[in-house]
Amino acid sequence: MDEGTYVLSITTIPDANHDAVTSYADIIVSKKSDAGSPSTPTNTNAPAKKATPKLTAKKKTFKHSVKVKKYTITLTTNLNKALKNAKVTLKIKGKTYKATTNAKGKATFKIKKLTKKGTYKATVKFAGDKNYNGISKKVKIKVK
């Protein structure tokens, strides 16, 4: 094997109770020192890299007459599996709404304070956790 840094990728196999998780580690390969023992690697505790999930949030149009507007997003892993029990937020017109994804990776926000007609810019965000990086997406929500 040539000298250098290699990335080791380990993916767990999902089951009924767990999602698949991919972890990464840097492996450093170096030549033996002159004394015949391996040289000391420069980074033995490289942090595992987090996977980046996929956030699907589409523009949506609501009728003005609807009192509670329900807006649904989908959060999946880097392997396109549902990311369940993840906390996500929707920020629109200065108000932040919270939701948690279900077993299918879907989260529904119940927007109550959006009563005036118009097009609004919203940001959907997943802050990340121990296995996944945070991600956000900007969408337009229209009330007509």
Short mmCIF file of C-alpha atoms in Angstrom, two decimals:
data_model
loop_
_atom_site.label_atom_id
_atom_site.label_comp_id
_atom_site.label_asym_id
_atom_site.label_seq_id
_atom_site.Cartn_x
_atom_site.Cartn_y
_atom_site.Cartn_z
CA MET A 1 0.00 0.00 0.00
CA ASP A 2 1.37 3.44 -0.89
CA GLU A 3 2.04 6.08 1.76
CA GLY A 4 -0.75 8.59 2.28
CA THR A 5 -4.06 9.24 3.94
CA TYR A 6 -6.99 7.03 3.06
CA VAL A 7 -10.64 7.45 4.01
CA LEU A 8 -12.33 4.44 5.58
CA SER A 9 -16.10 4.38 5.22
CA ILE A 10 -18.24 2.11 7.42
CA THR A 11 -22.00 1.85 6.93
CA THR A 12 -24.23 0.02 9.40
CA ILE A 13 -27.03 -2.15 8.11
CA PRO A 14 -30.50 -0.77 8.94
CA ASP A 15 -33.07 -2.87 10.75
CA ALA A 16 -36.59 -2.28 12.10
CA ASN A 17 -35.29 -0.15 14.99
CA HIS A 18 -32.25 1.62 13.48
CA ASP A 19 -31.38 3.68 10.42
CA ALA A 20 -28.27 3.07 8.40
CA VAL A 21 -25.41 5.27 9.59
CA THR A 22 -22.23 5.95 7.68
CA SER A 23 -19.06 6.89 9.57
CA TYR A 24 -15.75 7.94 8.11
CA ALA A 25 -12.22 7.82 9.49
CA ASP A 26 -8.84 8.85 8.09
CA ILE A 27 -6.27 6.03 7.92
CA ILE A 28 -2.65 7.18 7.66
CA VAL A 29 -0.13 4.85 6.02
CA SER A 30 3.54 5.69 6.44
CA LYS A 31 6.89 3.96 5.96
CA LYS A 32 8.65 2.24 8.87
CA SER A 33 11.11 4.41 10.75
CA ASP A 34 14.84 3.67 10.62
CA ALA A 35 14.63 1.76 13.93
CA GLY A 36 12.33 -0.78 12.31
CA SER A 37 9.19 0.21 14.20
CA PRO A 38 6.31 2.00 12.56
CA SER A 39 6.40 5.78 12.73
CA THR A 40 3.81 7.52 14.86
CA PRO A 41 0.80 8.72 12.88
CA THR A 42 0.14 12.44 13.07
CA ASN A 43 -3.61 12.12 13.70
CA THR A 44 -4.77 9.05 15.59
CA ASN A 45 -8.09 10.49 16.80
CA ALA A 46 -9.55 11.88 13.59
CA PRO A 47 -13.19 12.77 14.18
CA ALA A 48 -15.74 10.76 12.23
CA LYS A 49 -17.29 12.76 9.44
CA LYS A 50 -21.04 13.23 9.57
CA ALA A 51 -23.27 12.35 6.64
CA THR A 52 -25.32 15.07 4.95
CA PRO A 53 -29.06 14.35 4.78
CA LYS A 54 -31.41 15.39 1.97
CA LEU A 55 -34.17 17.92 2.69
CA THR A 56 -37.13 18.06 0.30
CA ALA A 57 -39.24 21.19 0.68
CA LYS A 58 -41.29 22.53 -2.23
CA LYS A 59 -43.09 25.79 -2.89
CA LYS A 60 -46.72 25.69 -1.81
CA THR A 61 -49.84 27.77 -2.43
CA PHE A 62 -52.63 28.00 0.15
CA LYS A 63 -56.08 29.48 -0.10
CA HIS A 64 -56.62 32.56 2.05
CA SER A 65 -59.71 30.97 3.63
CA VAL A 66 -57.76 28.05 5.17
CA LYS A 67 -57.20 28.88 8.86
CA VAL A 68 -54.45 26.34 9.62
CA LYS A 69 -52.13 25.85 6.68
CA LYS A 70 -50.34 22.48 6.75
CA TYR A 71 -46.93 22.41 5.09
CA THR A 72 -45.06 19.09 4.78
CA ILE A 73 -41.37 18.45 4.16
CA THR A 74 -39.34 15.24 3.84
CA LEU A 75 -35.95 14.52 5.41
CA THR A 76 -33.96 11.51 4.25
CA THR A 77 -30.50 10.14 4.94
CA ASN A 78 -27.66 10.27 2.44
CA LEU A 79 -28.80 6.75 1.48
CA ASN A 80 -32.40 7.93 0.75
CA LYS A 81 -33.84 6.27 3.86
CA ALA A 82 -36.31 8.16 6.05
CA LEU A 83 -34.71 10.17 8.84
CA LYS A 84 -37.19 9.66 11.68
CA ASN A 85 -37.65 11.58 14.94
CA ALA A 86 -35.59 14.49 13.62
CA LYS A 87 -36.49 17.97 14.86
CA VAL A 88 -36.99 20.50 12.07
CA THR A 89 -38.02 24.16 12.01
CA LEU A 90 -39.81 26.43 9.56
CA LYS A 91 -39.23 30.16 9.83
CA ILE A 92 -41.64 32.43 8.00
CA LYS A 93 -42.49 36.09 8.52
CA GLY A 94 -40.49 36.22 11.77
CA LYS A 95 -42.30 33.26 13.32
CA THR A 96 -40.65 29.86 13.90
CA TYR A 97 -42.68 26.65 13.76
CA LYS A 98 -41.36 23.29 15.02
CA ALA A 99 -42.11 19.74 13.90
CA THR A 100 -40.64 16.24 14.21
CA THR A 101 -40.29 13.79 11.35
CA ASN A 102 -42.33 10.59 11.41
CA ALA A 103 -41.24 7.05 10.46
CA LYS A 104 -41.40 8.04 6.77
CA GLY A 105 -39.20 11.10 7.30
CA LYS A 106 -42.10 13.53 6.87
CA ALA A 107 -42.78 16.49 9.13
CA THR A 108 -45.87 18.70 8.93
CA PHE A 109 -45.90 22.29 10.13
CA LYS A 110 -49.21 23.83 11.16
CA ILE A 111 -48.98 27.48 10.13
CA LYS A 112 -51.58 29.59 11.92
CA LYS A 113 -50.32 33.18 11.74
CA LEU A 114 -50.25 33.53 7.95
CA THR A 115 -53.51 35.27 7.07
CA LYS A 116 -52.64 38.03 4.57
CA LYS A 117 -52.47 37.34 0.85
CA GLY A 118 -49.00 37.40 -0.65
CA THR A 119 -45.84 35.45 -1.36
CA TYR A 120 -43.61 34.72 1.64
CA LYS A 121 -40.02 33.50 1.86
CA ALA A 122 -39.57 30.65 4.32
CA THR A 123 -36.57 28.68 5.57
CA VAL A 124 -36.83 25.02 6.55
CA LYS A 125 -33.96 23.83 8.72
CA PHE A 126 -32.62 20.64 10.28
CA ALA A 127 -29.94 21.61 12.80
CA GLY A 128 -28.14 18.26 12.61
CA ASP A 129 -27.35 15.65 15.26
CA LYS A 130 -24.51 13.32 16.25
CA ASN A 131 -24.70 11.44 12.92
CA TYR A 132 -25.87 14.04 10.42
CA ASN A 133 -24.85 17.55 9.40
CA GLY A 134 -27.37 20.36 9.51
CA ILE A 135 -29.12 21.44 6.34
CA SER A 136 -31.54 24.20 5.37
CA LYS A 137 -33.59 25.12 2.34
CA LYS A 138 -35.39 28.30 1.29
CA VAL A 139 -38.89 27.99 -0.18
CA LYS A 140 -41.72 30.28 -1.22
CA ILE A 141 -45.14 29.97 0.36
CA LYS A 142 -48.00 31.78 -1.30
CA VAL A 143 -51.38 32.76 0.13
CA LYS A 144 -54.01 33.70 -2.44
#
